[in-house]
mmCIF file of C-alpha atoms and ligand atoms in Angstrom:
data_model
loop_
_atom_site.group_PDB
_atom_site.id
_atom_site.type_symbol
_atom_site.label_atom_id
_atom_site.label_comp_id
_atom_site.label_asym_id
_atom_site.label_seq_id
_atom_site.Cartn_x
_atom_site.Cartn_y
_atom_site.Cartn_z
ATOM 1 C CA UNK L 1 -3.324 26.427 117.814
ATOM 2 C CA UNK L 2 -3.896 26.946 114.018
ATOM 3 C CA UNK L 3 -1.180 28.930 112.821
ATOM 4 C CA UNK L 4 -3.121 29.501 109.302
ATOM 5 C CA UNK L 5 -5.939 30.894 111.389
ATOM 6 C CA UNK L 6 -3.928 32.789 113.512
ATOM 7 C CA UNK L 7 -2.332 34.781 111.009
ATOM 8 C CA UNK L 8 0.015 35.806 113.915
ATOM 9 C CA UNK L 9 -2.451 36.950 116.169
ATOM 10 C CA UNK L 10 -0.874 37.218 119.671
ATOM 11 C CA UNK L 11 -3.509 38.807 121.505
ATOM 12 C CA UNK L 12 -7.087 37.368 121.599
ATOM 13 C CA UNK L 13 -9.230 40.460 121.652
ATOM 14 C CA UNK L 14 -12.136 39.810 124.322
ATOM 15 C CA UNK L 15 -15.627 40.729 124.176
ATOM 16 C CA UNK L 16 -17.150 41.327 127.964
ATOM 17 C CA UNK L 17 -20.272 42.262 127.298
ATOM 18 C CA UNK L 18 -22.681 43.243 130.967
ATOM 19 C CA UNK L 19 -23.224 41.447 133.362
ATOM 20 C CA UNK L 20 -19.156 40.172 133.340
ATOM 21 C CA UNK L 21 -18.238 36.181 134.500
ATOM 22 C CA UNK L 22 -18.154 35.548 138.314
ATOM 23 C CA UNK L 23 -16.307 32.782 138.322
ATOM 24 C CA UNK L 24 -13.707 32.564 141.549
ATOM 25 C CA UNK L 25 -10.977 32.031 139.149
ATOM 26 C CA UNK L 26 -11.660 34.731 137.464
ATOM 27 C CA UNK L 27 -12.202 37.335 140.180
ATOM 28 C CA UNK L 28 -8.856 36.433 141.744
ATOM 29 C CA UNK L 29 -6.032 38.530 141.193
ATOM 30 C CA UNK L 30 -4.265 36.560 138.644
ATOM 31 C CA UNK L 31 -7.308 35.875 135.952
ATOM 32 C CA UNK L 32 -6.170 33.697 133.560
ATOM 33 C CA UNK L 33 -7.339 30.630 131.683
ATOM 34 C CA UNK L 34 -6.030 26.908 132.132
ATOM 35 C CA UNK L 35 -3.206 25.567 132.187
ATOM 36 C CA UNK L 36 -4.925 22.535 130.504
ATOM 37 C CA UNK L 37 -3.487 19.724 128.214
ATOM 38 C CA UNK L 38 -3.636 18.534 124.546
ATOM 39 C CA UNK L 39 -2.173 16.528 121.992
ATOM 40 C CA UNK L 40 -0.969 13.946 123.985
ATOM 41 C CA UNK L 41 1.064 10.899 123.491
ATOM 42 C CA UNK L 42 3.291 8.533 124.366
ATOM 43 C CA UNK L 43 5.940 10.793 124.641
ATOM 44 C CA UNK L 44 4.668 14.248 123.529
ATOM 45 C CA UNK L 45 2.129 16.694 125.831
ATOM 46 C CA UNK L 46 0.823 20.130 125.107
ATOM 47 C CA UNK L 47 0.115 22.247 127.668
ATOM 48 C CA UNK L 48 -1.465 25.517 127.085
ATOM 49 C CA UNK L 49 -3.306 28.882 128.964
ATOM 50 C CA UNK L 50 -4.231 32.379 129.021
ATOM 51 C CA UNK L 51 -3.265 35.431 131.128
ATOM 52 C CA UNK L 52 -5.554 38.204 130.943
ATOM 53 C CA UNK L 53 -3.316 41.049 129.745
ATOM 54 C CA UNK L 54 -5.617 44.249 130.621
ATOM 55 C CA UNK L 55 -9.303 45.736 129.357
ATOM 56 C CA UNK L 56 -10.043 49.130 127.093
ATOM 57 C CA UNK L 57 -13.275 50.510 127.529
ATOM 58 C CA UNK L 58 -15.520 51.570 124.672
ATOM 59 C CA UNK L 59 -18.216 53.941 125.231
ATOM 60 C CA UNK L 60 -21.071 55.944 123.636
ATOM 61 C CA UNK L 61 -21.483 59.243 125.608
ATOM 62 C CA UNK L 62 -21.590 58.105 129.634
ATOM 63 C CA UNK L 63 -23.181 54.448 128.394
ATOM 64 C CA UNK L 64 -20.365 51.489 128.312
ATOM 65 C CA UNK L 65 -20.832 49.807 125.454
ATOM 66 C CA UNK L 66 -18.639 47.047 126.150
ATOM 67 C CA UNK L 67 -15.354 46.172 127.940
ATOM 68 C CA UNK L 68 -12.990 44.586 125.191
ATOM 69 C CA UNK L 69 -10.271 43.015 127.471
ATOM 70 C CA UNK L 70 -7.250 41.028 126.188
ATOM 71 C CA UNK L 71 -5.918 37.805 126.538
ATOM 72 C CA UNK L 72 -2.377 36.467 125.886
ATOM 73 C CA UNK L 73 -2.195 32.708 124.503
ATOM 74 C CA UNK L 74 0.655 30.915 126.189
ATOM 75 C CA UNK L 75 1.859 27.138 125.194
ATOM 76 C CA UNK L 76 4.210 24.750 126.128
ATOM 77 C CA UNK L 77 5.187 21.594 123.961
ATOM 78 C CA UNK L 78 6.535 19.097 126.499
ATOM 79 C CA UNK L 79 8.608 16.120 124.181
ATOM 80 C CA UNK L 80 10.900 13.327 124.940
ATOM 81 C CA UNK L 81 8.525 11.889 128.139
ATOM 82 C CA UNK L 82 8.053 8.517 128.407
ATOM 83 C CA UNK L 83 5.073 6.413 128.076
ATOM 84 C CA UNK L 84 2.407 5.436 130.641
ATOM 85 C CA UNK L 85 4.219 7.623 133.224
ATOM 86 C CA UNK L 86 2.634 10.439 135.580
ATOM 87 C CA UNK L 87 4.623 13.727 135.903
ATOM 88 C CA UNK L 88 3.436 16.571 137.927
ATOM 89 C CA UNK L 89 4.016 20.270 136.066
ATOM 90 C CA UNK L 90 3.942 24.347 137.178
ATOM 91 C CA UNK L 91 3.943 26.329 134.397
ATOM 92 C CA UNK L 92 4.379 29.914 136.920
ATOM 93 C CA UNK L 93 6.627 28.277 139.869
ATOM 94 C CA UNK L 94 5.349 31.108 141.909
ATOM 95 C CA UNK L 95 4.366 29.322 145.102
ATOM 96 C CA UNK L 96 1.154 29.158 144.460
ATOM 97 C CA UNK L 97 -1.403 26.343 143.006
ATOM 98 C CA UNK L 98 -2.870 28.621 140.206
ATOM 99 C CA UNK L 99 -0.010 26.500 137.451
ATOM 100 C CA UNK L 100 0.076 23.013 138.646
ATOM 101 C CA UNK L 101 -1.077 20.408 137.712
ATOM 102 C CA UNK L 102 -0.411 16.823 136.331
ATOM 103 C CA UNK L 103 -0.678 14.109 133.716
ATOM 104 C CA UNK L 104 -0.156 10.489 132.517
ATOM 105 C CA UNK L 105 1.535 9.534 129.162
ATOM 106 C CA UNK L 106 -0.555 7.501 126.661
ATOM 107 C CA UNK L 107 0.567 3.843 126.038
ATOM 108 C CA UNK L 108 2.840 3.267 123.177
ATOM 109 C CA UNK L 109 1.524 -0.798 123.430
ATOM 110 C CA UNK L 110 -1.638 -2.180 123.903
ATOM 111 C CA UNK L 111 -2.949 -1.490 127.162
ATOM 112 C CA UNK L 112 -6.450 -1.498 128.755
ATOM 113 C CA UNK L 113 -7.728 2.518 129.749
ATOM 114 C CA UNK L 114 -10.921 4.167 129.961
ATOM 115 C CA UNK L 115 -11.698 7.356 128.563
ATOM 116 C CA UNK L 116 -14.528 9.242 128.669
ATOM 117 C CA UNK L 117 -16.766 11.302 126.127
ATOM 118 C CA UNK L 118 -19.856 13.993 126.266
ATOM 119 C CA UNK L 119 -21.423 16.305 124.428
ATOM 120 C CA UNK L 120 -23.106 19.414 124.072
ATOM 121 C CA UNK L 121 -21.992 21.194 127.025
ATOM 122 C CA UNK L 122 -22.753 24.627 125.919
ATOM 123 C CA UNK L 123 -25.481 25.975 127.936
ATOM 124 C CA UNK L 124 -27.056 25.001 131.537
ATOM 125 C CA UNK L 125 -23.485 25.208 133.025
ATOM 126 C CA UNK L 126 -25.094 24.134 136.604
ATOM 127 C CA UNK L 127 -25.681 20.659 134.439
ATOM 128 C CA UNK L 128 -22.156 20.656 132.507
ATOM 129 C CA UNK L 129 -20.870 21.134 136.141
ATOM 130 C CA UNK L 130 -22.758 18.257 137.198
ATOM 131 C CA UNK L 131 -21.377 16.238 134.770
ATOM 132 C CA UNK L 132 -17.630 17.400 134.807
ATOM 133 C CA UNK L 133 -18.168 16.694 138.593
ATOM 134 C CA UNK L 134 -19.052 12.944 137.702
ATOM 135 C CA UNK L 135 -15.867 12.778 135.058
ATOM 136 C CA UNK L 136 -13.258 13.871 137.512
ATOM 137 C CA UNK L 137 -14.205 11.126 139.560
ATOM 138 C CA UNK L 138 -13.859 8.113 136.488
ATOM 139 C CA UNK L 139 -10.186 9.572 136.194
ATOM 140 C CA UNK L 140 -10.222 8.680 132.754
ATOM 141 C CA UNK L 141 -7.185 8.903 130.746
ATOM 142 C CA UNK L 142 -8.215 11.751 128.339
ATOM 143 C CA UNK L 143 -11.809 13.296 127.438
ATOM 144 C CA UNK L 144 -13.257 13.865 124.097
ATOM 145 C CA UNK L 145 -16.475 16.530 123.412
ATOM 146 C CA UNK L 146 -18.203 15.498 120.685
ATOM 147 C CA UNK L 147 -18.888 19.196 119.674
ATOM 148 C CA UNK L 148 -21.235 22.748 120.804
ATOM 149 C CA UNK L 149 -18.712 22.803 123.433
ATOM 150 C CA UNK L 150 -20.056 26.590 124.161
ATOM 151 C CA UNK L 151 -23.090 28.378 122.673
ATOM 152 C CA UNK L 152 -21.401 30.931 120.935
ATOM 153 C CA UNK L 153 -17.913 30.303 119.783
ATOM 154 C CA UNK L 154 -17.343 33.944 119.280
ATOM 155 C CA UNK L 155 -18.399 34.826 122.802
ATOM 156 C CA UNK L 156 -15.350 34.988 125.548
ATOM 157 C CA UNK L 157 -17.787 34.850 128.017
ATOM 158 C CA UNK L 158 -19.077 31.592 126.889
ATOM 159 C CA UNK L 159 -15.416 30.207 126.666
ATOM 160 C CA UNK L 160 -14.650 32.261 130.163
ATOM 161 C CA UNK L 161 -17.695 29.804 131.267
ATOM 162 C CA UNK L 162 -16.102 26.384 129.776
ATOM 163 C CA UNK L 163 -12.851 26.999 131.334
ATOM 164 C CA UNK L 164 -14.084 28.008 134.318
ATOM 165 C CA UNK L 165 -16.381 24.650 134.476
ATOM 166 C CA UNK L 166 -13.362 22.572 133.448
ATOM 167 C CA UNK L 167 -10.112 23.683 135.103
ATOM 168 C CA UNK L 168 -10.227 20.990 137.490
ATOM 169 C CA UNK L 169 -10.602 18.172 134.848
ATOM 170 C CA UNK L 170 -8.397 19.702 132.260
ATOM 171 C CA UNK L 171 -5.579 20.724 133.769
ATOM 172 C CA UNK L 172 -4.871 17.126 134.617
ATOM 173 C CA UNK L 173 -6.636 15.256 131.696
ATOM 174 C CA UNK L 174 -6.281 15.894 128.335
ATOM 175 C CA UNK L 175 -9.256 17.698 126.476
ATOM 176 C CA UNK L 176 -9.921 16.708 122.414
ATOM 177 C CA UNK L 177 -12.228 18.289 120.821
ATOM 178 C CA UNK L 178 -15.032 18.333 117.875
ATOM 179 C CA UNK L 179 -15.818 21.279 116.166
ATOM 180 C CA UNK L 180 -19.846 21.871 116.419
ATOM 181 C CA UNK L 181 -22.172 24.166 115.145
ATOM 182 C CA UNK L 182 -22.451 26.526 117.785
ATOM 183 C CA UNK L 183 -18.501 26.789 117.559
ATOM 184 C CA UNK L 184 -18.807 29.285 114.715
ATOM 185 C CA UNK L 185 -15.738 28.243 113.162
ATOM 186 C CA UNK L 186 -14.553 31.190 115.320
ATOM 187 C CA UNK L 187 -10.628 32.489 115.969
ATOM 188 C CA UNK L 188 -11.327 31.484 119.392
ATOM 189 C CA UNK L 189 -11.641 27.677 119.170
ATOM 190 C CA UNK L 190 -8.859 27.058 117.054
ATOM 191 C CA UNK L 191 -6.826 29.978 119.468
ATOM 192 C CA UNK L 192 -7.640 28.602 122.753
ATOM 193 C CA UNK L 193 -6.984 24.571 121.285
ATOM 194 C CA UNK L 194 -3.696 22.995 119.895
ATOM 195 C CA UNK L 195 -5.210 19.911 118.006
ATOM 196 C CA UNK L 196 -3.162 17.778 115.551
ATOM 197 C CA UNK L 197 -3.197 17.767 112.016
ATOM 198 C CA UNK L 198 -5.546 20.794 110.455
ATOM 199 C CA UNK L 199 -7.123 20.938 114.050
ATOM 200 C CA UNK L 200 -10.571 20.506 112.146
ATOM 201 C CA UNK L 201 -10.315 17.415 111.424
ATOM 202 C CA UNK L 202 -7.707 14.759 113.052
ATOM 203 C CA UNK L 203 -6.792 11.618 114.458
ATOM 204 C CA UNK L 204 -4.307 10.484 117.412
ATOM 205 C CA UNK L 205 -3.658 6.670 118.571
ATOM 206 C CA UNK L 206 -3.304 5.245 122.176
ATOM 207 C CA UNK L 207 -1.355 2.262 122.403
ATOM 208 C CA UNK L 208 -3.100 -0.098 119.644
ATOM 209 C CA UNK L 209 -6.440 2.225 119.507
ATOM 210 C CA UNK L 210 -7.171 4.867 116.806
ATOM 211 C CA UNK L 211 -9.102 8.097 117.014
ATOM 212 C CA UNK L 212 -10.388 9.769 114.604
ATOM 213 C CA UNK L 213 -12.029 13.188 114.675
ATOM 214 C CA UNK L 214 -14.535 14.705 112.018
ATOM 215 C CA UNK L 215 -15.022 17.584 110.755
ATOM 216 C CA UNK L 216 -19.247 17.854 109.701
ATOM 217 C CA UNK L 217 -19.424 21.715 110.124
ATOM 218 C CA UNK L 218 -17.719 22.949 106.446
ATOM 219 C CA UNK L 219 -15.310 25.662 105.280
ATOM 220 C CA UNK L 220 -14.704 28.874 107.167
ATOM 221 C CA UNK L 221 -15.338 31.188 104.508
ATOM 222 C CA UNK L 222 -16.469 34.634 104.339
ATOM 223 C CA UNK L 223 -19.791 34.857 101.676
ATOM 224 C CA UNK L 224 -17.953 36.509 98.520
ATOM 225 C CA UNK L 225 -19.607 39.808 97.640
ATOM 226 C CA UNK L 226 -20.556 38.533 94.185
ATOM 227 C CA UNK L 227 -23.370 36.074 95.827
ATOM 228 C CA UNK L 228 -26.843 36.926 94.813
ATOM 229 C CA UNK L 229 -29.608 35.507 96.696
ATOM 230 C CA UNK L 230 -30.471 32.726 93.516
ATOM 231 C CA UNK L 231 -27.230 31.429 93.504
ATOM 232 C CA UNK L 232 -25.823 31.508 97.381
ATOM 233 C CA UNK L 233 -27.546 27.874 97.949
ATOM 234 C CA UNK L 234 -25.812 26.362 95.126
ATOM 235 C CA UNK L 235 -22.171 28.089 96.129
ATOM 236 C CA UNK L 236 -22.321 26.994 99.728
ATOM 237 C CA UNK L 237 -23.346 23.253 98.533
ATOM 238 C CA UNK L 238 -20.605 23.394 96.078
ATOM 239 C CA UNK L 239 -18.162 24.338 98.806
ATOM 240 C CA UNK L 240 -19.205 22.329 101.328
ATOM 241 C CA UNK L 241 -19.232 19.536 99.028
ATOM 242 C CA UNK L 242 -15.536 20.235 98.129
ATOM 243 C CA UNK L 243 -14.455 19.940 101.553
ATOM 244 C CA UNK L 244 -16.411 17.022 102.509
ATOM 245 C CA UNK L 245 -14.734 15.341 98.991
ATOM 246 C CA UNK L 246 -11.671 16.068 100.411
ATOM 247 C CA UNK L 247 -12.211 15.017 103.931
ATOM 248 C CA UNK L 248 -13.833 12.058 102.959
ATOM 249 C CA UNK L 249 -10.548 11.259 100.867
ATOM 250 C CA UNK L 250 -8.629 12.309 103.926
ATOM 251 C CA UNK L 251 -10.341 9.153 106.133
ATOM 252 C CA UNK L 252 -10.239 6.695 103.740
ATOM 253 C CA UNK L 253 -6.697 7.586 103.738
ATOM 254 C CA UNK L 254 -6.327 7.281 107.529
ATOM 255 C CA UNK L 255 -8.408 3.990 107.816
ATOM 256 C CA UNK L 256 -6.497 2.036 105.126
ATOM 257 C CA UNK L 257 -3.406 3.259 106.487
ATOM 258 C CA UNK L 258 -4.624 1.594 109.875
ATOM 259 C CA UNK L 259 -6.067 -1.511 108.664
ATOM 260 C CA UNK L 260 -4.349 -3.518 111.832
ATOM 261 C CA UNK L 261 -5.992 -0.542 114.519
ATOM 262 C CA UNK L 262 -7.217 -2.625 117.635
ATOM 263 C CA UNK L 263 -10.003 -0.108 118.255
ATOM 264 C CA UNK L 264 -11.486 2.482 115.690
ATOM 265 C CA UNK L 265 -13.420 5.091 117.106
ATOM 266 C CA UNK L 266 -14.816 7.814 114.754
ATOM 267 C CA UNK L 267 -16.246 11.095 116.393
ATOM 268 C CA UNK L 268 -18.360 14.476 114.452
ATOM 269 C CA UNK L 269 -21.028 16.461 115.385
ATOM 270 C CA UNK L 270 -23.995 16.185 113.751
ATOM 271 C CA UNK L 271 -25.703 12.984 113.868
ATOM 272 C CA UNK L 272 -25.676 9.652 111.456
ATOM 273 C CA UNK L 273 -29.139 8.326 112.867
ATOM 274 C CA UNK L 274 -31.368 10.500 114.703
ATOM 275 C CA UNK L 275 -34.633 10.026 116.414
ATOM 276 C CA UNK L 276 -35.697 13.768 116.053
ATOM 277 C CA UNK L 277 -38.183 13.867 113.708
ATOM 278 C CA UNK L 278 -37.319 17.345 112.229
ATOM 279 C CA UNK L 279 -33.116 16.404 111.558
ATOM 280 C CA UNK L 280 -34.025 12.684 110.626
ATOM 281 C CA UNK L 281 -34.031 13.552 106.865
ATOM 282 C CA UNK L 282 -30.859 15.812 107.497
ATOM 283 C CA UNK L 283 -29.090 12.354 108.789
ATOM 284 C CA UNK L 284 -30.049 10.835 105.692
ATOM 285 C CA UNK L 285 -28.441 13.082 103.756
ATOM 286 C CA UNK L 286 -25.028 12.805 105.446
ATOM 287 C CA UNK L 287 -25.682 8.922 105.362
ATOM 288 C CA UNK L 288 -25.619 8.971 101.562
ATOM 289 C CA UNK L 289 -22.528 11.344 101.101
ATOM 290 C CA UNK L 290 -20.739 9.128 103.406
ATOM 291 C CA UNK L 291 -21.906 5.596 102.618
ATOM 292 C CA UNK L 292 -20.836 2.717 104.251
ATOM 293 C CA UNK L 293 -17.242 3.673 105.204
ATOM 294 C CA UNK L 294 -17.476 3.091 109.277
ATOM 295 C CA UNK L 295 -18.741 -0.203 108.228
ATOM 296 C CA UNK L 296 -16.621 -1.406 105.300
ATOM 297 C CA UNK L 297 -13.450 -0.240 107.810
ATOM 298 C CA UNK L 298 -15.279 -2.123 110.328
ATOM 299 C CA UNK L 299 -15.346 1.431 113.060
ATOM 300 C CA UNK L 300 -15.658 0.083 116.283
ATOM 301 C CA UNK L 301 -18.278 2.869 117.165
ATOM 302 C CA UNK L 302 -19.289 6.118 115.867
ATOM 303 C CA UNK L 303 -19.928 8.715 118.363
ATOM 304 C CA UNK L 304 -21.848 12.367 117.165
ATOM 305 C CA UNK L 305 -23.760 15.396 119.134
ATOM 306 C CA UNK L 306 -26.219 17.734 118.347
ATOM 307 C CA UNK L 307 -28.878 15.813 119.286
ATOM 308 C CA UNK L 308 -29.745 16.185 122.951
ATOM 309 C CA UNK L 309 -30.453 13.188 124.703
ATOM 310 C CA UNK L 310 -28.985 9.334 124.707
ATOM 311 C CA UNK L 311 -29.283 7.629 121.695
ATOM 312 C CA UNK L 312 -27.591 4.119 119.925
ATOM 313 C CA UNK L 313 -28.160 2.939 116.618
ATOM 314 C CA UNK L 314 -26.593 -0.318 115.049
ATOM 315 C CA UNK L 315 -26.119 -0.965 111.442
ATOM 316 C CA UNK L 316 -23.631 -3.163 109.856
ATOM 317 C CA UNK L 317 -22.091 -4.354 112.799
ATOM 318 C CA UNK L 318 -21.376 -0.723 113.387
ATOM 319 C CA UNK L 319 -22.507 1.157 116.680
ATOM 320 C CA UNK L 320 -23.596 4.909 116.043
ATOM 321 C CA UNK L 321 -24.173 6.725 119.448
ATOM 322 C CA UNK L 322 -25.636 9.982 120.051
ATOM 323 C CA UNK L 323 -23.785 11.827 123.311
ATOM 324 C CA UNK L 324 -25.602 14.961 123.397
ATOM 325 C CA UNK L 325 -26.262 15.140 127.136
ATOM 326 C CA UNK L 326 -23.877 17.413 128.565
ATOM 327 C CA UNK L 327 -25.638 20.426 129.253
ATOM 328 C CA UNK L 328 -27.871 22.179 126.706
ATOM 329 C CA UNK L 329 -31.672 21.743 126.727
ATOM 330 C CA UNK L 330 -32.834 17.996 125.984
ATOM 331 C CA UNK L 331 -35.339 17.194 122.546
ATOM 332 C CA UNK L 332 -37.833 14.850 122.521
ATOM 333 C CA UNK L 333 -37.478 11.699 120.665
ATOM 334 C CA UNK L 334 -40.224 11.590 118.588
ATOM 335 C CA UNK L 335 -38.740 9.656 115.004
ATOM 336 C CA UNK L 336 -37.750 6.306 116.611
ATOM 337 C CA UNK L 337 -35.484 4.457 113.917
ATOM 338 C CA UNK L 338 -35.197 0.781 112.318
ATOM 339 C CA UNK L 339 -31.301 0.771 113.734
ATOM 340 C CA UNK L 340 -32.582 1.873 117.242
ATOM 341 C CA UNK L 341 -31.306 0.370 119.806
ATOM 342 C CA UNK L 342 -31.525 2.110 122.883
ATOM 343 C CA UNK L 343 -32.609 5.692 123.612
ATOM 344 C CA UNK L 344 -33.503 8.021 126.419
ATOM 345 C CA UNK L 345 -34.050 11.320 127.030
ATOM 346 C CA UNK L 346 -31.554 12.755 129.801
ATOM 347 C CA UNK L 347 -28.131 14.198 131.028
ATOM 348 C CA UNK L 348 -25.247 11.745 130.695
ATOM 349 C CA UNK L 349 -21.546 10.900 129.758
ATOM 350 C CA UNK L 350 -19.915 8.191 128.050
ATOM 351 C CA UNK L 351 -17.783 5.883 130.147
ATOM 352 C CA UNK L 352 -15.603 3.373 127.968
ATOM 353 C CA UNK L 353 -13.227 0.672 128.921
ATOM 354 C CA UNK L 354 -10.748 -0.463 126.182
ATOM 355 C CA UNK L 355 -9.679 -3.706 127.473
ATOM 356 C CA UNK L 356 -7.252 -6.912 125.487
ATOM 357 C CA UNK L 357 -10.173 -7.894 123.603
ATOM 358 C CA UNK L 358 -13.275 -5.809 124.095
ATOM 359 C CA UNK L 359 -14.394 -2.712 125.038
ATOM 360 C CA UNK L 360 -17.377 -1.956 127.408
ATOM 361 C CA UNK L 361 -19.277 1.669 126.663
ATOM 362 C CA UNK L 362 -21.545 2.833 129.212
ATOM 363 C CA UNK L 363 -23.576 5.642 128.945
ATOM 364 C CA UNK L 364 -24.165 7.173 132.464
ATOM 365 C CA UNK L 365 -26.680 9.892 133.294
ATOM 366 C CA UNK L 366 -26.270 12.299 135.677
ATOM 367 C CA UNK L 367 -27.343 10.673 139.170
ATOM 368 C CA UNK L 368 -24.750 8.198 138.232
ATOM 369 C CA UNK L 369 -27.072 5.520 136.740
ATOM 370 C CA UNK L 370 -26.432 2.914 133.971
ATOM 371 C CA UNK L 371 -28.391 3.952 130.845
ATOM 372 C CA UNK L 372 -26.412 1.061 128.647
ATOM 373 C CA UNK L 373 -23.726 -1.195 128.482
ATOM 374 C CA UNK L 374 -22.347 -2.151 125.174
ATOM 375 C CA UNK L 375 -19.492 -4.713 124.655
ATOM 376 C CA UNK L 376 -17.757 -4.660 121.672
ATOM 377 C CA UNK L 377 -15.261 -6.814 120.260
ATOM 378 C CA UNK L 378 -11.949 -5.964 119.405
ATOM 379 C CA UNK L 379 -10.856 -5.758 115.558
ATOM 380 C CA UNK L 380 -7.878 -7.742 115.324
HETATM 381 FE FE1 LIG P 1 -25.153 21.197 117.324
#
């Protein structure tokens, strides 16, 4: 968790509006969130939950407004483990199954895995489901969601929802995360995850393979009173553009640093190349700010969100995918691009192998079909 952001908050304050979650988790007598794990490594786990600590009830006259119930945040940072090794954890020891769970050490060497990535899970939770269903079964070493994990990131419910869709997969496979649009930049996401570096943006490494994670979204920052209508576009480009300076230093940084990486893989949001006619020019845009850095650090693949469907792109020996299928409604594709290589329309997952001297991503849609298969070379 973001202890910035935190400011020392130990309680999340929770928002139940009508119409509370049904989930069987949640209805049994010890309603809680997780356990589920993060920032792994070879030798380092973290794993974190929530017990629901009680409920005040606010109300206008007879009416119940809303039920504002409280959560506490529990973690614990698991060190000196040692690599490529399953251990099984409990973080109550009560006798029951409601703690346990297990996990497997990354690599510290080069070593083939699979992991697995989706996106865009945050509404049609019969789909996510679906999906997570389909995941559990490719036992991949760790997961990453390439953002709009919920649809409202300052909605409990919605994160009630998540949990509730994941506990299976997460509380034996480690969960990264990219902050999306629909995350709101709220308390809650950086409360509920314990991501490395400034949790917005971050990388981690398995064995010879580097991640890194994006930040597209900007600056949480309130709107300063001053702001007049004729000058709020020109602040919030200013400050976005700040942050994006900075970030953009910030991976340089992290790419020249790992010049000898086997495997790059570079995840945001929003997308670099998309085939929906109405955010192509917004792509465009975040093409120029960023240039040709995936390309001149020869990124073994880029992966982004936000748009919903299947889409892959190629340019400069540099593969841009769009996982977007995870859940929320699907767009058309109706702005097909010069770097297109592939596209569809539907529900899916990626599925990739790292292997000694390629990787294979497949993209997978929901009945368990191939959409793709890319092969990829490795770096070094
Ligand atoms: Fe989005």
């Amino acid at each position: 968790m973001k202890i910035a952001r935190l400011s020392k908050i130990t309680f999340l304050f929770i928002i139940i509006l009508s119409g509370t979650f049904s989930g069987n988790k949640l209805l049994a007598q010890q309603k809680m969130i997780g356990p589920y794990l993060q920032k792994m490594s070879h030798d380092e786990v973290t794993i974190s939950w929530s017990t629901y600590e009680g409920v005040t009830e606010i109300k206008n006259s007879d009416k119940v407004i809303q039920d504002v119930s409280q959560y506490q945040q529990h973690q614990s940072i698991i060190t000196g483990l040692e690599p490529n090794t399953t251990y099984t954890y409990d973080v109550f020891k009560d006798g029951t199954d409601i703690g346990k769970g297990s996990f497997t050490t990354f690599p510290e060497e080069p070593k083939p895995f699979t992991f697995v990535t989706l996106g865009d899970t945050r509404s049609r939770h019969d789909v996510h489901q679906k999906i997570v269903n389909r995941i559990i079964k490719e036992d991949p070493l760790f997961v990453v969601n390439t953002g709009d994990l919920v649809g409202r990131g300052n909605s409990i419910p919605d994160w009630e929802h998540f949990f509730d869709i994941n506990d299976r997969l997460i509380r034996h496979t480690p969960y990264y995360t990219v902050l999306g649009n629909h995350e709101q930049n709220s308390d809650n996401y950086f409360n509920f995850f314990s991501l490395p570096g400034n949790e917005s943006y971050y990388f981690f490494t398995v064995g010879d393979a580097l991640f890194i994670v994006l930040d597209m979204d900007g600056e949480d920052i309130n709107t300063p009173a001053y702001l007049k209508d004729e000058n709020e576009d020109e602040f919030w480009q200013n400050i976005s553009r700040d942050y994006f300076e900075k970030e953009k230093k910030w991976l340089e940084n992290v790419l020249n640093l790992n010049k000898d990486a086997g495997y790059i893989f570079v995840f945001f949001h929003p997308t670099y190349y998309s085939i929906k006619k109405s955010r192509v020019a917004e792509a465009e845009m975040r093409r120029e700010f960023w240039g040709d850095i995936f390309e001149r650090h020869h990124v073994t693949a880029v992966l982004n969100g936000h748009d919903h469907y299947y889409h892959h792109a190629k340019h400069g020996g540099t593969d841009y995918i769009v996982t977007a299928g995870g859940g929320a409604p699907l767009y058309d594709t109706d702005a097909i691009q010069p770097e297109t290589v592939k596209y569809k329309k539907i529900e899916h997952y990626m599925r990739i192998d790292v292997k000694k001297k390629h990787a294979i991503l497949k993209a997978i849609d929901i009945n368990g079909q191939l959409i793709e298969e890319i092969k990829v070379k490795k770096r070094k």
